[in-house]
Every structure is written in structure tokens, then in C-alpha cells.
Amino acid sequence: MTTQTDVPTVQLESVSKSFGATRAVDDVSLEIPAGSLCGFLGPNGAGKSTTIRMIMSIIYPDAGSVRALGGSALAAKDRIGYLPEERGIYRKMRVGEYLLYIGRLKGLGGTDLKRRIGYWLDRIKLPNVIHKRCHELSKGMQQKVQFLAAVLNDPDVLILDEPFSGLDPVNATLLNEIIRELSDQGRTIIFSTHVLHQAEQLCDRIVLINHGKLLLDVSMEEIIARFDPRTLLVRPLNDQPLELDKMPGVVDFTAGGETGSVEVHLEPSADPQAIMREILNQSPVRSVELRRITLEEVFVRLVMESEGEAAAERAREELSHVENDDRRLA
Amino acid sequence: MWKTMIVAWREFKHTALTKAFIFGTIFFPLIIWGGIVVGSIIVRPSETTVQGTLAILDPTGEVFLAAEQEFDPERFKGPTLGEMMEDAARGTMGAIVHLDMKLEAHTDRQELETLQNRVREQELLAVAVVGDGVLDTANRDGRVVLYVDPAANPDHISAIQRTLGRSVVRARATQRELDVAELRAMLRDPQIVTRRLTDVGEAAAGVELQKMLPIAFMVLLWICAFASGNYLLTTTIEEKSNRVMEVLLSAISPMQLMAGKIIGQCVVGIFTIAVYGALGIGALFYFSMHDVIEISQLVYVVVYFFMAYLMIAAMMASIGSAVSDLQEAHALLTPAMLLLMVPWILFMPVSQNPNGTIATVTSFIPPLTPFVMVMRVTSSEPPATLQIIATMVVGWGGAIVMMWLCARIFRVGVLMTGKPPSPLELIRWLRYS
């Protein structure tokens, strides 16, 4: 059960960071409430990893301030778990030795640390690897060991930078389960990805970044309310025609989707429930549902609003490339 | 501080507690040292006894009479130490030869051909022909000619030659009614022992060793500091190339990481210096020459090791943090290596003149200070205390400045990937952090 509160766990105020002539993060302000499962989204090079590194006090902003757990992340490092985008491991070290080392650096020790390592190795389905050298593990297994290193200290805040990248579907599902479980325990999870549909399934809060600028920082409910497409998806039964053009509250409709569905666009004041009932009364249908907006559509719309049509088209193309690459990898 | 110590322990463990390090640093020198000690105990020249007949053609018979005494097996004790050293210097040192020979006296020179034929037929081992005037010390042309079989053993020939020589000397002494034993005792060089006067008493001088000591200390310092710095470079590059750096920095600050790595490798260096130092001191005790080293010199070596190590570590940690692999490191290592080779060029002029201009000036150039000063303070003419204090201030100041610069490069460099930076970019990094 998520225990979200209004107390911000992570706060950024007018944060900017440049590398040479490149402005990686540009005047970003945001607050991530305690207990939320927050998706940090944007295409590659948007500034997600730089922002996360500043939250972790690995690098420092040129301007603005960053606070984590009420102070500097440097002081709270033992309460934060971090899985960086670039996975790292000591190749010649044994798995157990590596985890003991990271655990000790996180302030753990003694039998409790060994107990935690044993528990988590079982939990992520990696038994019998404790004495193996890291380079003997497959890439996916190494990634799970790295995830384990991030959660070993039972963190209040868990920051995962592209956690599903390179994982097979079985391990991705396992990781998904664990992330939900940790979120249900009340931990704040910041989860960065460029694959927007993953965030849709998992997150209750979304932060959208593009070219170092913050586009959006709201809850999923707010996104649904704010970007409600006012559209119903209807799949008629036996190709029976629907008489939608004279129905009150309907602006227009488009038929002929791949699945034979009809998109019914509603007036802003129309009650979708009433129109759904009306359609069902009119003729039997295979299904009728309220169409939900995708994060990709939200992203493109926000880019269009802030940077114009051409930029939105570029953003759409970027996202479709990323999505295709991701599918190919999977 | 605790996290720094955890990093330091990992650095030490993964560098020093490895098979390669233990064999290379501890066992290999131990094996060499043990080999020398054991070898000196068990390896002795082989001993042989020469049996046969030596004919001495001596018209006067005086040399033959002397030879009878010199060739007496009871009297013959093998070559003296001086004779063995002479043999060694000529590269002819061989077996220890005992002579158990029969002597035949001949006075008629016309018998020579007959005697030579008996040698050819191996009836005789050799024929010694005593020339005229051999007993006359003013006659430099007097000689004894020894005829031997072509297959005769060179060690045996040497032993016979030496004993014939002694026989001639004995004959000369007898002719002049001198006591041979006393004469030989008079001619023996006495042992010269040099004692160095110290504030509290006296100590053995070991003059040659004393000359070598400053160079040995400099080499020890350089090897240990450089080896540890090199380990620091490779472990930093390994952490960058394995992408483990960001994981570490999520748990500790860059400064904690850098400090831990430097401390860990410093302990490796101290460990190495202790091993080599103990072997060296052990060798001095073994050869009863331990008086040549004073405790204060060992303290100086340790103090200058820390100074040298911090300077080299600053260079190596900066380079290691700035590059992604060893190949990239080579470009930045070249100027650092050129600087580190300077002590090897300086060791001759500094050891020959520890208070000369070159030694004094280079003592005040921080990267060189520990190497030059360790040679100067352990030399027979150490510099004035004021100069030692002044160079300590300059040296430690330099080490602190280098560490400060390293810290600024390290915290930027550890997260940088891609093209290695140029020296100009490194300077820019100093402004970033």
C-alpha cells in the first residue's frame, strides 16, 4: 500500500548544469513527494541522468539547490539506493565480496549485512552465485547483482536509472514486481526511463524533461484529468452501423481502425458515462471504453505547446525510434 | 573516515594480498637472498689429490731440497686465501688441489730428453728444470721450466707451479740463512680495520658500502613509491573502465574514494619498503655490517617515502581519473615519467657531491626533493639541519599542493568518459570543481 505524503523527499530549486557549451539541465525546479513512484521521463540526452547525478551529489549544479531527505544527498547517501545508467561491477571480485564491500560503504556490517545479501540473492532468483566471480555471470545476472547492491541498504529513496534496459522479459517482470513491492512498503522510488509505456504501467507521478527543461511534474491522476482525450473507443458487433452523428455530446467520429474500432470524440462538457450507456442501448457492441492518453502523446503535445509543431514532430520521431530500438532489443 | 578506511582496505587487499604481489614482492627477493646465503654455505670448491712423480732437474740440488719440504703432504694445506683470490681475479679459480707426489732428483742437464720422454710415456707427471741463477734475486731472467703432458689438468699444473715457486723462495732463504716461516710472516699484509668515530663511540666504517648506501636508499624509495603509484593508476583506471565508479560515488564522496585509494596504496608501499628494508638489514647483520646504518637514516627514509609517494600518487590518481583505459593513460604518463626519471640522472652527481650546487638546488624542487634529500641525509656529509628543515617545508608544501590539484581533477575526471583530456582541458577541470 503506497503511503504517499506531501512532504517532499527530493527538492530541486532552479537547478542548472552545463558541460562546456552544452546546457544539460536548464533551470529545473521540482518536488518529489515521499512514498511516490516517480517516473523521470524524456528522450535520450534530455538531462535525466545529469539531474539524477545532482540529486545523488555525484556532480553539483552550477546554479540552484538540490535537497534530498531534508538535506544534502551527500549526508543522506546511506539512506538512498542508486542504480546508475552505466552498470558497473568489479569483474574479478566474487559476488559476495562485491556486495559486502558496497554494503559496508553504505554503512552496513556484520551478520545483518550477510543476512540481507542472502535474502536478496534468493529474492532476485540468483542462488549459488555468491562465490562466483562477477565476470562469470551473464550480463542480465550482473545487472540483477547491481540492482541488489542498490537495495541492500533498505533505502528510503531508491533511484533507478533505466533499470529495465537490457533485461529479458522474465527478469524485467521480476524487477517490476520488486519495484512495486518496494513502493508498497512506502519507499520513494525515482525511476528514469526513455521508454514511456513502462512508466505508464508503473508510476504514480511523472516528471517529463526535454533538452534539459522541465515540461511536466504532476501525478498520473492529474495527467489523466488534464490530458483527457475526450474520446471513446467502440468496437461494433457484426459490423452493425452506429448512429453517432446525431448523438448529444458527440463532436465527430472516425471509423476504420486496424481492429475495426470507431473513435468517438466528445464535447468538453459531455458525460462520457452517459454516452457509453447510450451507445450500448442503441446496438450491441463488442466493446466500448474510454480512451486513455499515452505519455507519448502528452510528451509530444507539451513539446508542441512549448517549442512548436516542428519540434513536436522531431520528438515524436525520436520516441518512435527509441520504442522500436527497445522492442528490437527485447 | 570509516568509509575511507573500507576503501583503503580493499585497495590494500586487492593489491598486496594477491598471488602475483606476494610472489613478486616477497618471495622472489627472499628466494634470491636465501639462494645467496645458502649458496655461500653449501657451495664449496671440490677437492682433489694429485698423485704421481715429479722429476726436478736441479744442478745445484738446493731447490730440490727445499721442494722436498714444500711438497710434503703433511705440510701442504692447499692454496692461501690470497692465492685463491688471485685465481678468482684471473678467472681460473678451480678445485682445491692436494699434492701427494714423489720427487726425483736429477742434476745432469743431459738427462732432460730422457725425462721428457718419460713424461710423454706418462711415467712421470712432470719435469721441472731449474734454470741458472734462479736463486739469485738480482737475476730477473732466472726461471723454472715445467714440462707436462698436454692432457694435464690445469688445476694440478697451477698447484705444482705454486709449490715449485715456494720451493725456490725457500731455497733462496736457506741459502741466506733466513727463517722462511718468519720471512713469510713478515711479508704478509696486515688486516686494516677502519672504525668511524661517532658521538657516542665508534662504529665499523664499511667505506664502500657507505658510498652505496644513499643510492640504495634512493632506489628503494623510488621503486616503492613508484610501484604503489602505479598500482593506484591501474586500480583507478579499472574502476573507470568497469563503470563501477558511479556505484562507489553513490555511497561515498569522490574525496573519500580518493583518500581511501591513496591510503590503501600507501600501506602497500610501506609494506614493500618494510620487506626490502628488512631483507637489506638482515643481510647487513648476516655480514656483520649493521653498524653502517643508523636509526635516524631509516626514519628519514620513511618520512621521505611518504613525501615521494604523495607526489607520485597525486600524479597517478589524476591521470587514472582522467582516462578510460591504460592506452589513453600513456599520453599523459609520458611527461610524468620524464619527471620521475630525473632522480636516476641525479644520483651520480648528488652521491659524489652531496652538498654541491646541483644537490642543493634540486633539493628545493618538490617532485625531486624526497629523492635528492634521501641521498643527501644518508651520505657521509649530510646537509645542515636548517637546510633539512627548509627542504621538508618545501617538499611537504609541494606534496599538499599536488594533492589539492589532484583532488580537483579527480572529482571531475572520475565521471568523464570519451576522449581523454588534453593538458589544457585538465587545467580547465581545475576551475570546474
PDB file of C-alpha atoms in Angstrom, chain A residues 47-167:
ATOM      1  CA  GLY A  47      19.074  15.617 -18.951  1.00  0.00           C
ATOM      2  CA  LYS A  48      17.586  12.832 -16.806  1.00  0.00           C
ATOM      3  CA  SER A  49      20.878  11.224 -15.755  1.00  0.00           C
ATOM      4  CA  THR A  50      22.511  14.598 -15.069  1.00  0.00           C
ATOM      5  CA  THR A  51      19.582  15.563 -12.831  1.00  0.00           C
ATOM      6  CA  ILE A  52      19.772  12.224 -11.024  1.00  0.00           C
ATOM      7  CA  ARG A  53      23.545  12.603 -10.536  1.00  0.00           C
ATOM      8  CA  MET A  54      22.931  16.010  -8.996  1.00  0.00           C
ATOM      9  CA  ILE A  55      20.283  14.531  -6.683  1.00  0.00           C
ATOM     10  CA  MET A  56      22.905  11.951  -5.641  1.00  0.00           C
ATOM     11  CA  SER A  57      25.530  14.710  -5.101  1.00  0.00           C
ATOM     12  CA  ILE A  58      27.802  12.921  -7.550  1.00  0.00           C
ATOM     13  CA  ILE A  59      28.011  16.171  -9.502  1.00  0.00           C
ATOM     14  CA  TYR A  60      26.994  19.620  -8.336  1.00  0.00           C
ATOM     15  CA  PRO A  61      24.732  22.182 -10.032  1.00  0.00           C
ATOM     16  CA  ASP A  62      26.158  25.381 -11.493  1.00  0.00           C
ATOM     17  CA  ALA A  63      23.138  27.213 -10.094  1.00  0.00           C
ATOM     18  CA  GLY A  64      20.193  26.409  -7.824  1.00  0.00           C
ATOM     19  CA  SER A  65      19.909  23.988  -4.941  1.00  0.00           C
ATOM     20  CA  VAL A  66      19.212  20.272  -4.524  1.00  0.00           C
ATOM     21  CA  ARG A  67      17.924  18.695  -1.323  1.00  0.00           C
ATOM     22  CA  ALA A  68      17.287  15.042  -0.591  1.00  0.00           C
ATOM     23  CA  LEU A  69      15.656  13.707   2.578  1.00  0.00           C
ATOM     24  CA  GLY A  70      15.688  17.196   4.058  1.00  0.00           C
ATOM     25  CA  GLY A  71      19.359  17.971   3.436  1.00  0.00           C
ATOM     26  CA  SER A  72      22.304  17.288   1.183  1.00  0.00           C
ATOM     27  CA  ALA A  73      22.251  13.917  -0.539  1.00  0.00           C
ATOM     28  CA  LEU A  74      25.885  13.594   0.492  1.00  0.00           C
ATOM     29  CA  ALA A  75      24.796  13.420   4.122  1.00  0.00           C
ATOM     30  CA  ALA A  76      21.956  11.012   3.296  1.00  0.00           C
ATOM     31  CA  LYS A  77      23.816   8.630   0.983  1.00  0.00           C
ATOM     32  CA  ASP A  78      23.324   5.697   3.342  1.00  0.00           C
ATOM     33  CA  ARG A  79      19.520   6.161   3.054  1.00  0.00           C
ATOM     34  CA  ILE A  80      19.495   6.319  -0.733  1.00  0.00           C
ATOM     35  CA  GLY A  81      19.855   3.397  -3.123  1.00  0.00           C
ATOM     36  CA  TYR A  82      21.125   4.102  -6.623  1.00  0.00           C
ATOM     37  CA  LEU A  83      21.321   2.036  -9.765  1.00  0.00           C
ATOM     38  CA  PRO A  84      23.250   4.102 -12.319  1.00  0.00           C
ATOM     39  CA  GLU A  85      22.539   4.010 -16.016  1.00  0.00           C
ATOM     40  CA  GLU A  86      26.049   2.764 -16.752  1.00  0.00           C
ATOM     41  CA  ARG A  87      26.223  -0.534 -14.936  1.00  0.00           C
ATOM     42  CA  GLY A  88      29.456  -1.121 -13.060  1.00  0.00           C
ATOM     43  CA  ILE A  89      30.934  -4.056 -11.249  1.00  0.00           C
ATOM     44  CA  TYR A  90      34.394  -5.286 -10.223  1.00  0.00           C
ATOM     45  CA  ARG A  91      34.810  -8.060 -12.748  1.00  0.00           C
ATOM     46  CA  LYS A  92      37.371 -10.105 -10.804  1.00  0.00           C
ATOM     47  CA  MET A  93      35.656  -9.820  -7.422  1.00  0.00           C
ATOM     48  CA  ARG A  94      33.405 -12.547  -6.110  1.00  0.00           C
ATOM     49  CA  VAL A  95      29.716 -11.623  -5.968  1.00  0.00           C
ATOM     50  CA  GLY A  96      29.537 -11.962  -2.175  1.00  0.00           C
ATOM     51  CA  GLU A  97      32.703  -9.938  -1.697  1.00  0.00           C
ATOM     52  CA  TYR A  98      31.418  -7.182  -4.003  1.00  0.00           C
ATOM     53  CA  LEU A  99      28.102  -6.950  -2.178  1.00  0.00           C
ATOM     54  CA  LEU A 100      29.847  -6.935   1.212  1.00  0.00           C
ATOM     55  CA  TYR A 101      32.047  -4.080   0.015  1.00  0.00           C
ATOM     56  CA  ILE A 102      29.144  -1.979  -1.278  1.00  0.00           C
ATOM     57  CA  GLY A 103      27.087  -2.822   1.833  1.00  0.00           C
ATOM     58  CA  ARG A 104      29.901  -1.665   4.124  1.00  0.00           C
ATOM     59  CA  LEU A 105      30.248   1.538   2.135  1.00  0.00           C
ATOM     60  CA  LYS A 106      26.513   2.027   2.730  1.00  0.00           C
ATOM     61  CA  GLY A 107      27.090   1.814   6.465  1.00  0.00           C
ATOM     62  CA  LEU A 108      26.034  -1.811   6.958  1.00  0.00           C
ATOM     63  CA  GLY A 109      28.045  -4.560   8.558  1.00  0.00           C
ATOM     64  CA  GLY A 110      28.229  -7.812  10.477  1.00  0.00           C
ATOM     65  CA  THR A 111      25.758 -10.650  10.252  1.00  0.00           C
ATOM     66  CA  ASP A 112      22.891  -8.330   9.299  1.00  0.00           C
ATOM     67  CA  LEU A 113      24.657  -7.466   6.049  1.00  0.00           C
ATOM     68  CA  LYS A 114      25.283 -11.144   5.259  1.00  0.00           C
ATOM     69  CA  ARG A 115      21.655 -11.959   6.061  1.00  0.00           C
ATOM     70  CA  ARG A 116      20.449  -9.201   3.714  1.00  0.00           C
ATOM     71  CA  ILE A 117      22.723 -10.407   0.916  1.00  0.00           C
ATOM     72  CA  GLY A 118      21.392 -13.952   1.311  1.00  0.00           C
ATOM     73  CA  TYR A 119      17.776 -12.743   1.358  1.00  0.00           C
ATOM     74  CA  TRP A 120      18.126 -10.551  -1.727  1.00  0.00           C
ATOM     75  CA  LEU A 121      20.060 -13.127  -3.751  1.00  0.00           C
ATOM     76  CA  ASP A 122      17.132 -15.503  -3.208  1.00  0.00           C
ATOM     77  CA  ARG A 123      14.595 -12.752  -3.911  1.00  0.00           C
ATOM     78  CA  ILE A 124      16.109 -11.850  -7.275  1.00  0.00           C
ATOM     79  CA  LYS A 125      16.468 -15.543  -8.088  1.00  0.00           C
ATOM     80  CA  LEU A 126      20.255 -15.700  -8.039  1.00  0.00           C
ATOM     81  CA  PRO A 127      21.050 -18.525  -5.643  1.00  0.00           C
ATOM     82  CA  ASN A 128      24.510 -20.160  -5.650  1.00  0.00           C
ATOM     83  CA  VAL A 129      26.346 -17.220  -7.198  1.00  0.00           C
ATOM     84  CA  ILE A 130      27.792 -15.780  -4.006  1.00  0.00           C
ATOM     85  CA  HIS A 131      31.209 -17.419  -4.526  1.00  0.00           C
ATOM     86  CA  LYS A 132      31.315 -16.842  -8.273  1.00  0.00           C
ATOM     87  CA  ARG A 133      33.428 -14.096  -9.754  1.00  0.00           C
ATOM     88  CA  CYS A 134      31.356 -11.303 -11.282  1.00  0.00           C
ATOM     89  CA  HIS A 135      32.750 -11.831 -14.779  1.00  0.00           C
ATOM     90  CA  GLU A 136      31.461 -15.420 -14.692  1.00  0.00           C
ATOM     91  CA  LEU A 137      27.857 -14.140 -14.589  1.00  0.00           C
ATOM     92  CA  SER A 138      25.762 -13.326 -17.652  1.00  0.00           C
ATOM     93  CA  LYS A 139      25.007  -9.669 -18.410  1.00  0.00           C
ATOM     94  CA  GLY A 140      21.466  -9.990 -17.058  1.00  0.00           C
ATOM     95  CA  MET A 141      22.696 -11.661 -13.869  1.00  0.00           C
ATOM     96  CA  GLN A 142      25.283  -8.923 -13.382  1.00  0.00           C
ATOM     97  CA  GLN A 143      22.516  -6.359 -13.765  1.00  0.00           C
ATOM     98  CA  LYS A 144      20.482  -8.078 -11.069  1.00  0.00           C
ATOM     99  CA  VAL A 145      23.520  -8.084  -8.761  1.00  0.00           C
ATOM    100  CA  GLN A 146      23.838  -4.346  -9.368  1.00  0.00           C
ATOM    101  CA  PHE A 147      20.172  -3.842  -8.560  1.00  0.00           C
ATOM    102  CA  LEU A 148      20.724  -5.833  -5.367  1.00  0.00           C
ATOM    103  CA  ALA A 149      23.609  -3.511  -4.453  1.00  0.00           C
ATOM    104  CA  ALA A 150      21.182  -0.584  -4.800  1.00  0.00           C
ATOM    105  CA  VAL A 151      18.521  -2.013  -2.476  1.00  0.00           C
ATOM    106  CA  LEU A 152      20.840  -3.722   0.011  1.00  0.00           C
ATOM    107  CA  ASN A 153      20.795  -0.825   2.468  1.00  0.00           C
ATOM    108  CA  ASP A 154      16.970  -0.861   2.686  1.00  0.00           C
ATOM    109  CA  PRO A 155      16.858   2.700   1.309  1.00  0.00           C
ATOM    110  CA  ASP A 156      14.189   5.331   1.983  1.00  0.00           C
ATOM    111  CA  VAL A 157      14.742   6.626  -1.538  1.00  0.00           C
ATOM    112  CA  LEU A 158      15.578   4.364  -4.453  1.00  0.00           C
ATOM    113  CA  ILE A 159      16.826   5.937  -7.670  1.00  0.00           C
ATOM    114  CA  LEU A 160      16.844   3.625 -10.677  1.00  0.00           C
ATOM    115  CA  ASP A 161      18.315   4.943 -13.909  1.00  0.00           C
ATOM    116  CA  GLU A 162      16.944   2.879 -16.823  1.00  0.00           C
ATOM    117  CA  PRO A 163      16.508  -0.262 -14.670  1.00  0.00           C
ATOM    118  CA  PHE A 164      14.931  -2.419 -17.404  1.00  0.00           C
ATOM    119  CA  SER A 165      17.497  -1.662 -20.063  1.00  0.00           C
ATOM    120  CA  GLY A 166      18.992  -4.924 -21.359  1.00  0.00           C
ATOM    121  CA  LEU A 167      16.822  -7.226 -19.214  1.00  0.00           C
TER     122      LEU A 167
END
